[in-house]
């Protein structure tokens, strides 16, 4: 009888996880950039378009995050990354906070628009209409929370990216490859 090879753990995340990760890493800074540009532009058609782009990019972040979280329990996992226990705990905590931010920031943005009595503009093609009545003071609070958490999310993402680069250039432990495409003898 043929001898069974011992199973080798995967060394990378699967292609779907990988694609959704890098899509998020592209969409979040773009959404952030779009609102900064919106603020700088004078009133007019271009300002409205860039503002619409901000909302569209933000809703896409939410959609991608929901797909990612739904896929996560089924995703074939790579073996645990080799690092000291405290570092692993810090990394897990940052990942959880990133996921919370990826959900909360777009949701608070949508709530802001809806509480202002406006729709959430998608691609300039259609709007997600407000499901409840406008409430201006509440909209102002949601906007404050949206802005605060958006800035926190950007800082956390920066910290996360710097940690990944630290692993790559200083610790030289190959951790970044877990989120990059390539050969994986552990993948079935
Ligand atoms: C807006 C930007 C980013 C966001 C929101 C983000 C978010 C996340 C999240 C939530 C995870 C956890 C995945 C999971 O447990 O399923 C993760 C993993 C990871 N990210 Fe990012 N990321 C961003 C940018 C980056 C950048 C720029 C790099 C590289 C320089 C990077 C490298 C990694 C790596 C290597 C992992 C896998 C860690 C592991 O498997 O232990 N990320 N990212
Ligand atoms: C990851 C996604 C998002 C990020 C990073 C983000 C970031 C930001 C930031 C930093 C601001 C504050 C700008 C400033 O006043 O300096 C802002 C404002 C705003 N965002 Fe977002 N946002 C996101 C998603 C969304 C979504 C999905 C909507 C949905 C409608 C939205 C709607 C708004 C609104 C209404 C404002 C207030 C603009 C104003 O002053 O009138 N955002 N966003």
mmCIF file of C-alpha atoms and ligand atoms in Angstrom:
data_model
loop_
_atom_site.group_PDB
_atom_site.id
_atom_site.type_symbol
_atom_site.label_atom_id
_atom_site.label_comp_id
_atom_site.label_asym_id
_atom_site.label_seq_id
_atom_site.Cartn_x
_atom_site.Cartn_y
_atom_site.Cartn_z
ATOM 1 C CA UNK A 1 0.000 0.000 0.000
ATOM 2 C CA UNK A 2 1.310 3.485 -0.871
ATOM 3 C CA UNK A 3 2.578 5.365 2.149
ATOM 4 C CA UNK A 4 0.617 8.570 2.922
ATOM 5 C CA UNK A 5 2.780 11.732 2.859
ATOM 6 C CA UNK A 6 2.379 13.796 6.071
ATOM 7 C CA UNK A 7 0.191 16.867 5.291
ATOM 8 C CA UNK A 8 2.252 20.040 4.866
ATOM 9 C CA UNK A 9 0.675 23.256 6.205
ATOM 10 C CA UNK A 10 -0.111 25.994 3.676
ATOM 11 C CA UNK A 11 2.372 28.843 3.687
ATOM 12 C CA UNK A 12 0.012 31.461 2.208
ATOM 13 C CA UNK A 13 -3.568 32.649 2.500
ATOM 14 C CA UNK A 14 -5.853 31.449 -0.304
ATOM 15 C CA UNK A 15 -6.332 33.467 -3.478
ATOM 16 C CA UNK A 16 -9.751 34.883 -2.507
ATOM 17 C CA UNK A 17 -8.503 36.120 0.906
ATOM 18 C CA UNK A 18 -5.454 37.550 -0.801
ATOM 19 C CA UNK A 19 -7.446 39.363 -3.507
ATOM 20 C CA UNK A 20 -9.937 40.789 -1.018
ATOM 21 C CA UNK A 21 -7.090 41.934 1.271
ATOM 22 C CA UNK A 22 -5.329 43.873 -1.485
ATOM 23 C CA UNK A 23 -8.592 45.243 -2.849
ATOM 24 C CA UNK A 24 -9.312 46.631 0.647
ATOM 25 C CA UNK A 25 -5.775 48.004 0.918
ATOM 26 C CA UNK A 26 -6.464 49.902 -2.335
ATOM 27 C CA UNK A 27 -10.052 51.044 -1.665
ATOM 28 C CA UNK A 28 -9.537 52.428 1.876
ATOM 29 C CA UNK A 29 -6.761 54.940 1.034
ATOM 30 C CA UNK A 30 -8.651 55.901 -2.158
ATOM 31 C CA UNK A 31 -11.823 56.638 -0.138
ATOM 32 C CA UNK A 32 -9.709 58.683 2.279
ATOM 33 C CA UNK A 33 -8.028 60.583 -0.547
ATOM 34 C CA UNK A 34 -11.375 61.251 -2.258
ATOM 35 C CA UNK A 35 -12.851 63.005 0.791
ATOM 36 C CA UNK A 36 -9.698 65.115 1.250
ATOM 37 C CA UNK A 37 -9.909 66.191 -2.413
ATOM 38 C CA UNK A 38 -13.656 66.878 -2.013
ATOM 39 C CA UNK A 39 -12.910 69.243 0.875
ATOM 40 C CA UNK A 40 -10.341 71.143 -1.206
ATOM 41 C CA UNK A 41 -12.482 71.618 -4.320
ATOM 42 C CA UNK A 42 -14.748 74.631 -4.880
ATOM 43 C CA UNK A 43 -18.502 73.960 -5.128
ATOM 44 C CA UNK A 44 -19.422 72.491 -8.501
ATOM 45 C CA UNK A 45 -19.923 69.359 -10.583
ATOM 46 C CA UNK A 46 -16.392 68.035 -9.959
ATOM 47 C CA UNK A 47 -16.760 68.341 -6.167
ATOM 48 C CA UNK A 48 -20.052 66.411 -6.336
ATOM 49 C CA UNK A 49 -18.445 63.693 -8.472
ATOM 50 C CA UNK A 50 -15.472 63.213 -6.143
ATOM 51 C CA UNK A 51 -17.855 63.204 -3.161
ATOM 52 C CA UNK A 52 -19.913 60.498 -4.915
ATOM 53 C CA UNK A 53 -16.671 58.591 -5.505
ATOM 54 C CA UNK A 54 -15.961 58.783 -1.747
ATOM 55 C CA UNK A 55 -19.342 57.264 -0.923
ATOM 56 C CA UNK A 56 -19.075 54.591 -3.642
ATOM 57 C CA UNK A 57 -15.553 53.561 -2.594
ATOM 58 C CA UNK A 58 -16.690 53.445 1.047
ATOM 59 C CA UNK A 59 -19.697 51.221 0.327
ATOM 60 C CA UNK A 60 -17.400 48.951 -1.716
ATOM 61 C CA UNK A 61 -15.087 48.673 1.322
ATOM 62 C CA UNK A 62 -18.089 47.517 3.361
ATOM 63 C CA UNK A 63 -19.190 45.016 0.685
ATOM 64 C CA UNK A 64 -15.674 43.557 0.285
ATOM 65 C CA UNK A 65 -15.317 43.288 4.080
ATOM 66 C CA UNK A 66 -18.643 41.448 4.405
ATOM 67 C CA UNK A 67 -17.622 38.947 1.679
ATOM 68 C CA UNK A 68 -14.248 38.547 3.384
ATOM 69 C CA UNK A 69 -15.755 37.896 6.814
ATOM 70 C CA UNK A 70 -18.292 35.445 5.348
ATOM 71 C CA UNK A 71 -15.468 33.553 3.587
ATOM 72 C CA UNK A 72 -13.092 33.642 6.573
ATOM 73 C CA UNK A 73 -14.460 30.566 8.450
ATOM 74 C CA UNK A 74 -14.160 28.463 5.251
ATOM 75 C CA UNK A 75 -10.804 29.826 4.061
ATOM 76 C CA UNK A 76 -7.963 27.285 4.106
ATOM 77 C CA UNK A 77 -5.616 28.744 6.735
ATOM 78 C CA UNK A 78 -1.819 28.823 6.519
ATOM 79 C CA UNK A 79 0.033 27.353 9.515
ATOM 80 C CA UNK A 80 0.584 29.781 12.425
ATOM 81 C CA UNK A 81 3.117 32.531 11.683
ATOM 82 C CA UNK A 82 6.358 32.047 13.566
ATOM 83 C CA UNK A 83 6.718 34.889 16.072
ATOM 84 C CA UNK A 84 6.864 35.443 19.834
ATOM 85 C CA UNK A 85 3.537 34.998 21.676
ATOM 86 C CA UNK A 86 3.142 38.669 22.644
ATOM 87 C CA UNK A 87 3.718 39.752 19.047
ATOM 88 C CA UNK A 88 1.129 37.262 17.797
ATOM 89 C CA UNK A 89 -1.409 38.606 20.328
ATOM 90 C CA UNK A 90 -0.696 42.205 19.286
ATOM 91 C CA UNK A 91 -1.076 41.245 15.628
ATOM 92 C CA UNK A 92 -4.394 39.467 16.271
ATOM 93 C CA UNK A 93 -5.661 42.495 18.245
ATOM 94 C CA UNK A 94 -4.758 44.839 15.367
ATOM 95 C CA UNK A 95 -6.489 42.541 12.845
ATOM 96 C CA UNK A 96 -9.680 42.506 14.956
ATOM 97 C CA UNK A 97 -9.598 46.323 15.264
ATOM 98 C CA UNK A 98 -8.996 46.643 11.502
ATOM 99 C CA UNK A 99 -12.050 44.469 10.771
ATOM 100 C CA UNK A 100 -14.160 46.520 13.240
ATOM 101 C CA UNK A 101 -13.015 49.735 11.556
ATOM 102 C CA UNK A 102 -13.713 48.354 8.074
ATOM 103 C CA UNK A 103 -17.322 47.733 9.170
ATOM 104 C CA UNK A 104 -17.940 50.762 11.416
ATOM 105 C CA UNK A 105 -16.439 53.529 9.243
ATOM 106 C CA UNK A 106 -18.565 52.938 6.098
ATOM 107 C CA UNK A 107 -21.682 52.242 8.205
ATOM 108 C CA UNK A 108 -21.261 55.554 10.092
ATOM 109 C CA UNK A 109 -20.741 57.349 6.753
ATOM 110 C CA UNK A 110 -23.965 55.850 5.395
ATOM 111 C CA UNK A 111 -25.823 56.760 8.602
ATOM 112 C CA UNK A 112 -24.544 60.358 8.297
ATOM 113 C CA UNK A 113 -25.987 60.703 4.794
ATOM 114 C CA UNK A 114 -29.283 59.044 5.701
ATOM 115 C CA UNK A 115 -29.734 61.125 8.884
ATOM 116 C CA UNK A 116 -29.199 64.218 6.716
ATOM 117 C CA UNK A 117 -32.149 62.986 4.663
ATOM 118 C CA UNK A 118 -29.907 62.218 1.646
ATOM 119 C CA UNK A 119 -29.316 58.990 -0.254
ATOM 120 C CA UNK A 120 -25.951 57.201 -0.384
ATOM 121 C CA UNK A 121 -24.732 57.900 -3.923
ATOM 122 C CA UNK A 122 -23.433 54.842 -5.805
ATOM 123 C CA UNK A 123 -21.301 55.427 -8.934
ATOM 124 C CA UNK A 124 -23.517 58.441 -9.752
ATOM 125 C CA UNK A 125 -25.981 55.882 -11.143
ATOM 126 C CA UNK A 126 -28.348 55.349 -8.245
ATOM 127 C CA UNK A 127 -28.687 56.164 -4.560
ATOM 128 C CA UNK A 128 -29.453 53.974 -1.553
ATOM 129 C CA UNK A 129 -32.447 55.901 -0.199
ATOM 130 C CA UNK A 130 -32.668 56.787 3.512
ATOM 131 C CA UNK A 131 -34.568 54.020 5.362
ATOM 132 C CA UNK A 132 -35.587 56.433 8.165
ATOM 133 C CA UNK A 133 -36.451 60.090 8.794
ATOM 134 C CA UNK A 134 -33.768 62.794 8.862
ATOM 135 C CA UNK A 135 -32.327 63.944 12.192
ATOM 136 C CA UNK A 136 -29.784 66.753 11.753
ATOM 137 C CA UNK A 137 -28.231 66.802 15.261
ATOM 138 C CA UNK A 138 -27.841 63.006 15.144
ATOM 139 C CA UNK A 139 -26.272 63.321 11.655
ATOM 140 C CA UNK A 140 -23.677 65.721 13.082
ATOM 141 C CA UNK A 141 -22.731 63.230 15.818
ATOM 142 C CA UNK A 142 -22.465 60.398 13.278
ATOM 143 C CA UNK A 143 -20.258 62.562 11.059
ATOM 144 C CA UNK A 144 -17.936 63.269 14.007
ATOM 145 C CA UNK A 145 -17.764 59.548 14.839
ATOM 146 C CA UNK A 146 -17.235 58.662 11.153
ATOM 147 C CA UNK A 147 -14.362 61.118 10.840
ATOM 148 C CA UNK A 148 -12.731 60.069 14.128
ATOM 149 C CA UNK A 149 -12.903 56.342 13.354
ATOM 150 C CA UNK A 150 -11.806 56.891 9.727
ATOM 151 C CA UNK A 151 -8.659 58.616 10.984
ATOM 152 C CA UNK A 152 -8.109 55.852 13.550
ATOM 153 C CA UNK A 153 -8.539 53.219 10.796
ATOM 154 C CA UNK A 154 -5.956 54.941 8.592
ATOM 155 C CA UNK A 155 -3.472 55.124 11.482
ATOM 156 C CA UNK A 156 -4.052 51.480 12.370
ATOM 157 C CA UNK A 157 -3.655 50.409 8.728
ATOM 158 C CA UNK A 158 -0.397 52.354 8.575
ATOM 159 C CA UNK A 159 0.830 50.679 11.771
ATOM 160 C CA UNK A 160 -0.200 47.294 10.322
ATOM 161 C CA UNK A 161 1.639 47.938 7.045
ATOM 162 C CA UNK A 162 4.730 49.111 8.935
ATOM 163 C CA UNK A 163 4.619 45.952 11.073
ATOM 164 C CA UNK A 164 4.462 43.854 7.882
ATOM 165 C CA UNK A 165 7.468 45.735 6.474
ATOM 166 C CA UNK A 166 9.307 45.328 9.812
ATOM 167 C CA UNK A 167 8.782 41.550 9.542
ATOM 168 C CA UNK A 168 10.087 41.653 6.002
ATOM 169 C CA UNK A 169 13.135 43.915 6.264
ATOM 170 C CA UNK A 170 14.184 43.612 9.929
ATOM 171 C CA UNK A 171 13.007 40.230 11.182
ATOM 172 C CA UNK A 172 13.377 38.706 7.713
ATOM 173 C CA UNK A 173 10.881 35.972 8.645
ATOM 174 C CA UNK A 174 9.047 35.874 5.309
ATOM 175 C CA UNK A 175 5.693 36.731 6.943
ATOM 176 C CA UNK A 176 4.668 39.127 4.149
ATOM 177 C CA UNK A 177 4.601 36.175 1.733
ATOM 178 C CA UNK A 178 1.500 34.905 3.567
ATOM 179 C CA UNK A 179 -0.412 37.704 1.820
ATOM 180 C CA UNK A 180 1.369 37.479 -1.547
ATOM 181 C CA UNK A 181 0.599 35.138 -4.452
ATOM 182 C CA UNK A 182 3.119 32.432 -5.287
ATOM 183 C CA UNK A 183 4.012 28.774 -5.082
ATOM 184 C CA UNK A 184 2.593 26.971 -2.051
ATOM 185 C CA UNK A 185 3.512 23.290 -1.719
ATOM 186 C CA UNK A 186 1.084 23.068 1.247
ATOM 187 C CA UNK A 187 -1.943 24.054 -0.878
ATOM 188 C CA UNK A 188 -3.877 21.026 -2.131
HETATM 189 C C1 LIG B 1 -5.824 49.735 4.276
HETATM 190 C C2 LIG B 1 -4.839 48.853 4.314
HETATM 191 C C3 LIG B 1 -4.927 47.483 4.949
HETATM 192 C C4 LIG B 1 -5.927 46.878 5.663
HETATM 193 C C5 LIG B 1 -7.290 47.471 6.029
HETATM 194 C C6 LIG B 1 -5.463 45.551 6.033
HETATM 195 C C7 LIG B 1 -6.189 44.632 6.784
HETATM 196 C C8 LIG B 1 -5.768 43.376 7.144
HETATM 197 C C9 LIG B 1 -6.503 42.428 7.950
HETATM 198 C C10 LIG B 1 -7.898 42.697 8.548
HETATM 199 C C11 LIG B 1 -5.749 41.298 8.064
HETATM 200 C C12 LIG B 1 -6.150 40.010 8.812
HETATM 201 C C13 LIG B 1 -6.587 38.969 7.832
HETATM 202 C C14 LIG B 1 -7.291 37.799 8.476
HETATM 203 O O1 LIG B 1 -6.999 37.462 9.628
HETATM 204 O O2 LIG B 1 -8.148 37.218 7.801
HETATM 205 C C15 LIG B 1 -4.521 41.505 7.320
HETATM 206 C C16 LIG B 1 -3.496 40.590 7.182
HETATM 207 C C17 LIG B 1 -2.266 40.856 6.602
HETATM 208 N N1 LIG B 1 -1.871 42.057 6.021
HETATM 209 FE FE1 LIG B 1 -3.024 43.709 5.789
HETATM 210 N N2 LIG B 1 -4.189 45.371 5.534
HETATM 211 C C18 LIG B 1 -3.828 46.522 4.864
HETATM 212 C C19 LIG B 1 -2.629 46.774 4.228
HETATM 213 C C20 LIG B 1 -1.537 45.935 4.242
HETATM 214 C C21 LIG B 1 -0.233 46.241 3.675
HETATM 215 C C22 LIG B 1 0.123 47.557 2.969
HETATM 216 C C23 LIG B 1 0.561 45.140 3.894
HETATM 217 C C24 LIG B 1 2.012 44.912 3.526
HETATM 218 C C25 LIG B 1 2.914 45.844 3.492
HETATM 219 C C26 LIG B 1 -0.245 44.140 4.577
HETATM 220 C C27 LIG B 1 0.189 42.892 4.955
HETATM 221 C C28 LIG B 1 -0.567 41.921 5.573
HETATM 222 C C29 LIG B 1 -0.094 40.578 5.870
HETATM 223 C C30 LIG B 1 1.278 40.008 5.543
HETATM 224 C C31 LIG B 1 -1.160 39.908 6.512
HETATM 225 C C32 LIG B 1 -1.176 38.437 6.978
HETATM 226 C C33 LIG B 1 -0.762 38.303 8.393
HETATM 227 C C34 LIG B 1 -0.808 36.843 8.837
HETATM 228 O O3 LIG B 1 -1.255 35.973 8.094
HETATM 229 O O4 LIG B 1 -0.379 36.582 9.968
HETATM 230 N N3 LIG B 1 -1.507 44.655 4.777
HETATM 231 N N4 LIG B 1 -4.543 42.793 6.788
HETATM 232 C C1 LIG B 2 -13.441 53.089 4.450
HETATM 233 C C2 LIG B 2 -14.297 53.958 4.000
HETATM 234 C C3 LIG B 2 -14.299 55.432 4.359
HETATM 235 C C4 LIG B 2 -13.295 56.269 4.800
HETATM 236 C C5 LIG B 2 -11.830 55.925 5.057
HETATM 237 C C6 LIG B 2 -13.883 57.576 5.012
HETATM 238 C C7 LIG B 2 -13.218 58.709 5.467
HETATM 239 C C8 LIG B 2 -13.793 59.938 5.720
HETATM 240 C C9 LIG B 2 -13.142 61.069 6.349
HETATM 241 C C10 LIG B 2 -11.688 61.094 6.825
HETATM 242 C C11 LIG B 2 -14.033 62.079 6.422
HETATM 243 C C12 LIG B 2 -13.825 63.456 7.065
HETATM 244 C C13 LIG B 2 -13.367 64.469 6.091
HETATM 245 C C14 LIG B 2 -13.119 65.795 6.787
HETATM 246 O O1 LIG B 2 -14.086 66.451 7.187
HETATM 247 O O2 LIG B 2 -11.947 66.160 6.917
HETATM 248 C C15 LIG B 2 -15.253 61.613 5.840
HETATM 249 C C16 LIG B 2 -16.394 62.383 5.706
HETATM 250 C C17 LIG B 2 -17.591 61.888 5.230
HETATM 251 N N1 LIG B 2 -17.827 60.626 4.708
HETATM 252 FE FE1 LIG B 2 -16.542 59.096 4.684
HETATM 253 N N2 LIG B 2 -15.219 57.514 4.676
HETATM 254 C C18 LIG B 2 -15.509 56.228 4.263
HETATM 255 C C19 LIG B 2 -16.723 55.741 3.846
HETATM 256 C C20 LIG B 2 -17.873 56.500 3.682
HETATM 257 C C21 LIG B 2 -19.148 55.999 3.207
HETATM 258 C C22 LIG B 2 -19.497 54.569 2.792
HETATM 259 C C23 LIG B 2 -19.995 57.032 3.191
HETATM 260 C C24 LIG B 2 -21.412 56.883 2.754
HETATM 261 C C25 LIG B 2 -22.169 57.790 2.427
HETATM 262 C C26 LIG B 2 -19.279 58.206 3.672
HETATM 263 C C27 LIG B 2 -19.807 59.480 3.831
HETATM 264 C C28 LIG B 2 -19.161 60.550 4.365
HETATM 265 C C29 LIG B 2 -19.804 61.817 4.661
HETATM 266 C C30 LIG B 2 -21.264 62.148 4.435
HETATM 267 C C31 LIG B 2 -18.823 62.649 5.201
HETATM 268 C C32 LIG B 2 -18.995 64.089 5.674
HETATM 269 C C33 LIG B 2 -18.633 65.021 4.590
HETATM 270 C C34 LIG B 2 -19.098 66.417 4.939
HETATM 271 O O3 LIG B 2 -18.406 67.092 5.685
HETATM 272 O O4 LIG B 2 -20.167 66.775 4.509
HETATM 273 N N3 LIG B 2 -17.981 57.836 3.956
HETATM 274 N N4 LIG B 2 -15.087 60.300 5.422
#
